[in-house]
mmCIF file of C-alpha atoms and ligand atoms in Angstrom:
data_model
loop_
_atom_site.group_PDB
_atom_site.id
_atom_site.type_symbol
_atom_site.label_atom_id
_atom_site.label_comp_id
_atom_site.label_asym_id
_atom_site.label_seq_id
_atom_site.Cartn_x
_atom_site.Cartn_y
_atom_site.Cartn_z
ATOM 1 C CA MET E 1 338.333 84.347 100.766
ATOM 2 C CA ASP E 2 338.367 81.273 102.976
ATOM 3 C CA GLN E 3 334.872 80.699 104.328
ATOM 4 C CA THR E 4 336.136 78.461 107.122
ATOM 5 C CA ILE E 5 337.869 81.320 108.944
ATOM 6 C CA MET E 6 335.139 83.919 108.422
ATOM 7 C CA THR E 7 333.354 84.980 111.604
ATOM 8 C CA LEU E 8 330.806 87.772 111.787
ATOM 9 C CA SER E 9 330.726 90.287 114.644
ATOM 10 C CA THR E 10 327.424 90.590 116.527
ATOM 11 C CA ASP E 11 326.558 93.750 114.579
ATOM 12 C CA GLN E 12 327.330 92.075 111.257
ATOM 13 C CA TYR E 13 325.289 89.017 112.210
ATOM 14 C CA ASN E 14 322.343 91.218 113.186
ATOM 15 C CA ALA E 15 322.595 93.288 110.000
ATOM 16 C CA VAL E 16 322.380 90.188 107.765
ATOM 17 C CA TYR E 17 319.696 88.597 109.967
ATOM 18 C CA ASN E 18 317.522 91.711 109.738
ATOM 19 C CA VAL E 19 317.980 92.342 106.039
ATOM 20 C CA LEU E 20 317.050 88.707 105.243
ATOM 21 C CA SER E 21 314.004 89.127 107.459
ATOM 22 C CA LEU E 22 313.065 92.292 105.547
ATOM 23 C CA GLY E 23 313.426 90.336 102.292
ATOM 24 C CA PHE E 24 311.105 87.605 103.559
ATOM 25 C CA ALA E 25 308.455 90.060 104.791
ATOM 26 C CA SER E 26 308.517 92.069 101.547
ATOM 27 C CA MET E 27 308.112 88.978 99.356
ATOM 28 C CA PHE E 28 305.303 87.653 101.565
ATOM 29 C CA ALA E 29 303.288 90.881 101.577
ATOM 30 C CA THR E 30 303.802 91.602 97.866
ATOM 31 C CA THR E 31 302.710 88.082 96.878
ATOM 32 C CA ILE E 32 299.423 88.419 98.746
ATOM 33 C CA PHE E 33 298.812 91.929 97.415
ATOM 34 C CA LEU E 34 299.473 91.012 93.778
ATOM 35 C CA TYR E 35 297.427 87.804 93.805
ATOM 36 C CA LEU E 36 294.501 89.598 95.442
ATOM 37 C CA SER E 37 294.727 92.531 93.025
ATOM 38 C CA GLN E 38 295.055 90.668 89.712
ATOM 39 C CA GLY E 39 291.286 90.769 89.147
ATOM 40 C CA ARG E 40 291.291 94.567 89.288
ATOM 41 C CA VAL E 41 292.765 95.047 85.822
ATOM 42 C CA LEU E 42 291.343 94.143 82.421
ATOM 43 C CA PRO E 43 291.711 90.408 81.548
ATOM 44 C CA LYS E 44 294.497 90.898 79.023
ATOM 45 C CA TYR E 45 296.770 92.386 81.720
ATOM 46 C CA ARG E 46 296.053 89.781 84.420
ATOM 47 C CA GLN E 47 298.751 87.366 83.284
ATOM 48 C CA ALA E 48 301.405 90.014 83.978
ATOM 49 C CA ILE E 49 300.165 90.506 87.555
ATOM 50 C CA VAL E 50 299.931 86.770 88.247
ATOM 51 C CA ILE E 51 303.503 86.304 86.978
ATOM 52 C CA SER E 52 304.660 89.176 89.221
ATOM 53 C CA GLY E 53 303.044 87.502 92.241
ATOM 54 C CA THR E 54 304.635 84.181 91.294
ATOM 55 C CA VAL E 55 308.067 85.825 91.207
ATOM 56 C CA THR E 56 307.668 87.067 94.783
ATOM 57 C CA LEU E 57 306.192 83.691 95.840
ATOM 58 C CA ILE E 58 309.285 81.874 94.533
ATOM 59 C CA ALA E 59 311.473 84.439 96.308
ATOM 60 C CA LEU E 60 309.461 84.092 99.522
ATOM 61 C CA TYR E 61 310.351 80.388 99.581
ATOM 62 C CA HIS E 62 314.020 81.057 98.893
ATOM 63 C CA TYR E 63 314.323 83.832 101.517
ATOM 64 C CA TRP E 64 312.900 81.426 104.063
ATOM 65 C CA ARG E 65 315.569 78.832 103.084
ATOM 66 C CA ILE E 66 318.392 81.407 102.967
ATOM 67 C CA PHE E 67 317.339 82.714 106.384
ATOM 68 C CA ASP E 68 317.413 79.189 107.869
ATOM 69 C CA SER E 69 320.743 78.431 106.252
ATOM 70 C CA PHE E 70 322.188 81.673 107.659
ATOM 71 C CA VAL E 71 320.905 81.043 111.190
ATOM 72 C CA GLU E 72 322.335 77.500 111.122
ATOM 73 C CA THR E 73 325.756 78.353 109.722
ATOM 74 C CA LYS E 74 326.148 82.040 110.743
ATOM 75 C CA GLY E 75 327.257 82.644 107.177
ATOM 76 C CA GLY E 76 330.207 80.275 107.563
ATOM 77 C CA VAL E 77 330.827 76.749 106.307
ATOM 78 C CA GLY E 78 327.786 75.250 104.629
ATOM 79 C CA PHE E 79 325.933 78.549 104.054
ATOM 80 C CA ASN E 80 324.056 77.872 100.850
ATOM 81 C CA GLU E 81 324.503 80.712 98.344
ATOM 82 C CA ALA E 82 323.034 78.461 95.638
ATOM 83 C CA TYR E 83 319.503 79.306 96.839
ATOM 84 C CA ARG E 84 319.937 82.808 95.400
ATOM 85 C CA TYR E 85 321.054 81.517 92.051
ATOM 86 C CA VAL E 86 318.240 78.959 91.838
ATOM 87 C CA ASP E 87 315.870 81.783 92.774
ATOM 88 C CA TRP E 88 317.259 84.068 90.055
ATOM 89 C CA LEU E 89 317.260 81.266 87.482
ATOM 90 C CA LEU E 90 313.490 81.066 87.951
ATOM 91 C CA THR E 91 312.602 84.679 88.718
ATOM 92 C CA VAL E 92 314.729 86.644 86.238
ATOM 93 C CA PRO E 93 313.153 85.040 83.126
ATOM 94 C CA LEU E 94 309.729 85.527 84.780
ATOM 95 C CA LEU E 95 310.460 89.217 85.460
ATOM 96 C CA LEU E 96 311.195 89.670 81.774
ATOM 97 C CA LEU E 97 308.027 87.760 80.841
ATOM 98 C CA GLU E 98 305.896 89.986 83.095
ATOM 99 C CA THR E 99 307.452 93.096 81.549
ATOM 100 C CA VAL E 100 306.641 91.913 78.032
ATOM 101 C CA ALA E 101 303.167 90.686 79.103
ATOM 102 C CA VAL E 102 302.082 94.041 80.530
ATOM 103 C CA LEU E 103 302.866 95.817 77.269
ATOM 104 C CA ALA E 104 300.166 93.715 75.504
ATOM 105 C CA LEU E 105 302.108 93.741 72.242
ATOM 106 C CA PRO E 106 301.002 91.903 69.088
ATOM 107 C CA ALA E 107 301.716 88.135 69.458
ATOM 108 C CA SER E 108 304.557 87.950 66.930
ATOM 109 C CA ASN E 109 306.326 90.891 68.538
ATOM 110 C CA ARG E 110 305.892 89.364 71.996
ATOM 111 C CA LYS E 111 307.204 85.943 70.951
ATOM 112 C CA SER E 112 310.246 87.425 69.308
ATOM 113 C CA LEU E 113 311.078 89.328 72.506
ATOM 114 C CA THR E 114 310.564 86.434 74.922
ATOM 115 C CA SER E 115 312.417 83.909 72.749
ATOM 116 C CA ARG E 116 315.512 86.109 73.039
ATOM 117 C CA LEU E 117 315.160 87.453 76.592
ATOM 118 C CA VAL E 118 314.367 84.202 78.419
ATOM 119 C CA PRO E 119 317.392 82.142 77.229
ATOM 120 C CA ALA E 120 319.722 85.142 77.618
ATOM 121 C CA SER E 121 318.647 85.711 81.223
ATOM 122 C CA ALA E 122 319.049 82.020 82.155
ATOM 123 C CA LEU E 123 322.525 82.040 80.594
ATOM 124 C CA MET E 124 323.468 85.178 82.558
ATOM 125 C CA ILE E 125 322.651 83.495 85.886
ATOM 126 C CA ILE E 126 324.220 80.124 85.014
ATOM 127 C CA LEU E 127 327.479 81.756 83.934
ATOM 128 C CA GLY E 128 327.592 83.912 87.077
ATOM 129 C CA TYR E 129 327.389 81.038 89.568
ATOM 130 C CA PRO E 130 330.886 79.494 89.165
ATOM 131 C CA GLY E 131 332.313 82.970 89.813
ATOM 132 C CA GLU E 132 330.085 83.523 92.846
ATOM 133 C CA ILE E 133 331.508 80.511 94.664
ATOM 134 C CA ALA E 134 335.087 81.010 93.405
ATOM 135 C CA SER E 135 337.663 82.110 95.978
ATOM 136 C CA VAL E 136 340.175 83.345 93.381
ATOM 137 C CA ASP E 137 339.614 86.852 91.942
ATOM 138 C CA SER E 138 340.701 85.926 88.404
ATOM 139 C CA THR E 139 338.149 83.073 88.250
ATOM 140 C CA LYS E 140 335.466 85.444 89.534
ATOM 141 C CA LEU E 141 336.341 88.003 86.885
ATOM 142 C CA LEU E 142 336.336 85.443 84.081
ATOM 143 C CA TRP E 143 332.835 84.093 84.849
ATOM 144 C CA GLY E 144 331.633 87.599 85.684
ATOM 145 C CA ALA E 145 332.773 88.781 82.253
ATOM 146 C CA LEU E 146 331.062 85.851 80.521
ATOM 147 C CA SER E 147 327.843 86.533 82.431
ATOM 148 C CA THR E 148 328.029 90.210 81.454
ATOM 149 C CA ILE E 149 327.654 89.329 77.744
ATOM 150 C CA PRO E 150 324.015 88.116 78.028
ATOM 151 C CA PHE E 151 323.412 90.904 80.617
ATOM 152 C CA LEU E 152 324.335 93.602 78.095
ATOM 153 C CA TYR E 153 322.350 91.821 75.397
ATOM 154 C CA ILE E 154 319.207 91.909 77.613
ATOM 155 C CA LEU E 155 319.666 95.632 78.311
ATOM 156 C CA TYR E 156 320.147 96.264 74.613
ATOM 157 C CA VAL E 157 316.974 94.371 73.629
ATOM 158 C CA LEU E 158 314.937 96.056 76.368
ATOM 159 C CA PHE E 159 316.206 99.494 75.497
ATOM 160 C CA VAL E 160 315.690 99.291 71.766
ATOM 161 C CA GLU E 161 312.386 97.366 71.767
ATOM 162 C CA LEU E 162 310.820 99.135 74.744
ATOM 163 C CA THR E 163 311.631 102.497 73.265
ATOM 164 C CA ARG E 164 309.902 101.443 70.066
ATOM 165 C CA SER E 165 306.791 100.298 71.939
ATOM 166 C CA LEU E 166 306.721 103.474 74.079
ATOM 167 C CA GLU E 167 305.920 105.463 70.975
ATOM 168 C CA ARG E 168 302.613 103.564 70.686
ATOM 169 C CA GLN E 169 301.542 104.021 74.348
ATOM 170 C CA PRO E 170 299.310 106.805 75.709
ATOM 171 C CA GLY E 171 301.081 109.622 77.610
ATOM 172 C CA GLU E 172 300.924 108.601 81.271
ATOM 173 C CA VAL E 173 301.483 104.934 80.377
ATOM 174 C CA ALA E 174 304.627 105.845 78.439
ATOM 175 C CA ALA E 175 305.939 107.821 81.411
ATOM 176 C CA THR E 176 305.325 104.916 83.825
ATOM 177 C CA ILE E 177 306.959 102.407 81.463
ATOM 178 C CA GLY E 178 309.910 104.791 81.243
ATOM 179 C CA ARG E 179 310.188 104.673 85.055
ATOM 180 C CA LEU E 180 309.843 100.884 84.963
ATOM 181 C CA ARG E 181 312.821 100.674 82.642
ATOM 182 C CA LEU E 182 314.843 103.024 84.824
ATOM 183 C CA LEU E 183 314.029 100.904 87.882
ATOM 184 C CA LEU E 184 315.131 97.787 86.034
ATOM 185 C CA ILE E 185 318.458 99.246 84.980
ATOM 186 C CA ALA E 186 319.178 100.797 88.396
ATOM 187 C CA THR E 187 318.359 97.644 90.378
ATOM 188 C CA TRP E 188 319.890 95.071 88.028
ATOM 189 C CA GLY E 189 323.143 97.045 88.136
ATOM 190 C CA VAL E 190 323.437 96.401 91.903
ATOM 191 C CA TYR E 191 323.945 92.643 91.382
ATOM 192 C CA PRO E 192 327.233 92.750 89.460
ATOM 193 C CA ILE E 193 328.544 95.430 91.875
ATOM 194 C CA SER E 194 327.755 93.272 94.936
ATOM 195 C CA TYR E 195 329.295 90.273 93.169
ATOM 196 C CA LEU E 196 332.528 92.125 92.495
ATOM 197 C CA MET E 197 333.074 93.315 96.092
ATOM 198 C CA PRO E 198 336.032 90.976 96.762
ATOM 199 C CA VAL E 199 337.651 92.224 93.561
ATOM 200 C CA PHE E 200 337.357 95.824 94.844
ATOM 201 C CA GLY E 201 339.407 94.768 97.876
ATOM 202 C CA ILE E 202 336.514 94.274 100.309
ATOM 203 C CA ASP E 203 337.176 90.862 101.841
ATOM 204 C CA GLY E 204 336.014 88.205 104.257
ATOM 205 C CA ALA E 205 333.154 89.070 106.579
ATOM 206 C CA ASP E 206 332.773 92.620 105.178
ATOM 207 C CA ALA E 207 332.329 91.314 101.635
ATOM 208 C CA PHE E 208 329.860 88.694 102.835
ATOM 209 C CA VAL E 209 327.750 91.240 104.732
ATOM 210 C CA GLY E 210 327.892 93.772 101.879
ATOM 211 C CA ARG E 211 326.861 91.143 99.365
ATOM 212 C CA GLN E 212 323.922 89.879 101.414
ATOM 213 C CA ILE E 213 322.647 93.432 101.978
ATOM 214 C CA GLY E 214 323.225 94.421 98.329
ATOM 215 C CA TYR E 215 321.523 91.340 96.871
ATOM 216 C CA THR E 216 318.580 91.536 99.281
ATOM 217 C CA VAL E 217 317.842 95.249 98.840
ATOM 218 C CA ALA E 218 318.176 94.829 95.060
ATOM 219 C CA ASP E 219 315.806 91.827 95.192
ATOM 220 C CA VAL E 220 313.162 93.788 97.094
ATOM 221 C CA LEU E 221 313.334 96.611 94.539
ATOM 222 C CA ALA E 222 313.660 94.388 91.448
ATOM 223 C CA LYS E 223 310.832 92.026 92.457
ATOM 224 C CA CYS E 224 308.450 93.869 94.829
ATOM 225 C CA LEU E 225 308.670 97.503 93.736
ATOM 226 C CA PHE E 226 308.986 96.363 90.120
ATOM 227 C CA GLY E 227 305.933 94.065 90.457
ATOM 228 C CA LEU E 228 303.909 96.899 91.997
ATOM 229 C CA THR E 229 304.956 99.217 89.172
ATOM 230 C CA ILE E 230 303.794 96.557 86.675
ATOM 231 C CA TYR E 231 300.427 96.621 88.473
ATOM 232 C CA LYS E 232 300.305 100.392 88.076
ATOM 233 C CA VAL E 233 301.089 100.129 84.350
ATOM 234 C CA ALA E 234 298.321 97.507 84.007
ATOM 235 C CA LYS E 235 295.809 99.810 85.727
ATOM 236 C CA LEU E 236 296.769 102.798 83.577
ATOM 237 C CA LYS E 237 296.572 100.715 80.411
ATOM 238 C CA SER E 238 293.206 99.252 81.467
ATOM 239 C CA ALA E 239 291.896 102.795 82.014
ATOM 240 C CA ALA E 240 293.215 103.947 78.646
ATOM 241 C CA ASP E 241 291.519 100.968 76.937
ATOM 242 C CA ASP E 242 288.137 101.236 78.678
ATOM 243 C CA SER E 243 286.477 104.344 80.087
ATOM 244 C CA ALA E 244 283.980 102.325 82.195
ATOM 245 C CA TYR E 245 286.958 100.674 83.930
ATOM 246 C CA ALA E 246 288.571 104.080 84.430
ATOM 247 C CA ALA E 247 285.415 105.391 86.132
ATOM 248 C CA SER E 248 284.892 102.312 88.336
ATOM 249 C CA GLU E 249 288.541 102.112 89.476
ATOM 250 C CA ASN E 250 288.890 105.886 89.748
ATOM 251 C CA VAL E 251 292.115 105.842 87.692
HETATM 252 C C1 RET D 301 325.969 88.199 88.081
HETATM 253 C C2 RET D 301 327.407 87.750 87.868
HETATM 254 C C3 RET D 301 328.318 88.862 87.525
HETATM 255 C C4 RET D 301 327.929 89.524 86.231
HETATM 256 C C5 RET D 301 326.465 89.821 86.177
HETATM 257 C C6 RET D 301 325.552 89.261 87.056
HETATM 258 C C7 RET D 301 324.183 89.753 86.948
HETATM 259 C C8 RET D 301 323.156 89.464 87.711
HETATM 260 C C9 RET D 301 321.853 90.037 87.595
HETATM 261 C C10 RET D 301 320.907 89.497 88.375
HETATM 262 C C11 RET D 301 319.575 89.934 88.445
HETATM 263 C C12 RET D 301 318.764 89.392 89.318
HETATM 264 C C13 RET D 301 317.408 89.777 89.543
HETATM 265 C C14 RET D 301 316.774 89.125 90.500
HETATM 266 C C15 RET D 301 315.484 89.475 90.954
HETATM 267 O O1 RET D 301 314.564 88.764 90.835
HETATM 268 C C16 RET D 301 325.144 86.940 87.919
HETATM 269 C C17 RET D 301 325.857 88.718 89.511
HETATM 270 C C18 RET D 301 326.054 90.789 85.091
HETATM 271 C C19 RET D 301 321.584 91.146 86.668
HETATM 272 C C20 RET D 301 316.772 90.861 88.773
#
């Protein structure tokens, strides 16, 4: 696809404009909510909530920059797609850290998980970028395939280790963590699909619009809804740990 000849129709321009605006508003509201709510769970779960709020704060900044870049360039020459990748490079490792933090696992278990998940997630994003900006399908597929290796590794680690830790969690907590995992798999799967749009034969302005909508909706679910679900897990776990907390928070 040649960016220089891509022009969006008014409807396409409005669709991207509005979805980026939705992204900004969601990140803004979720950041405030999570930071204000972190004190409402037991101390050992607060780190997870603060990390969740930091993820949406980082994304709030990047949505503001992406929005400006889009308004200036109308998605054409000079539109900066790198903001998304810089955002993901920071937020994806943090999303994995918040997931591990909320489980409150024994330290050795936690360190072993994070020391594998954090580098793998950074590698996944770094390997995806050359393919994102490539205009040739074969180059896109090559980097996409390389990026898929750490992606599958992350899913494997999460699946195997989370399943093991679910066995030690009280009933309702286990069910919510199960939903958390489902949300992660369903939303993370949207990114490679949006990335591959040109390969599926969707080109030019259509691919651009589809990708912006896909990435933004996935970001709102993977960061905001996911962060709020982490908060719910933290409340349920706090209530399971401490009956005075359960009574005072009405959990
Ligand atoms: C890329 C390149 C193509 C192959 C794969 C990809 C995966 C991207 C993912 C991104 C997740 C981002 C999140 C952001 C929210 O904060 C890089 C598109 C597998 C899984 C969760």
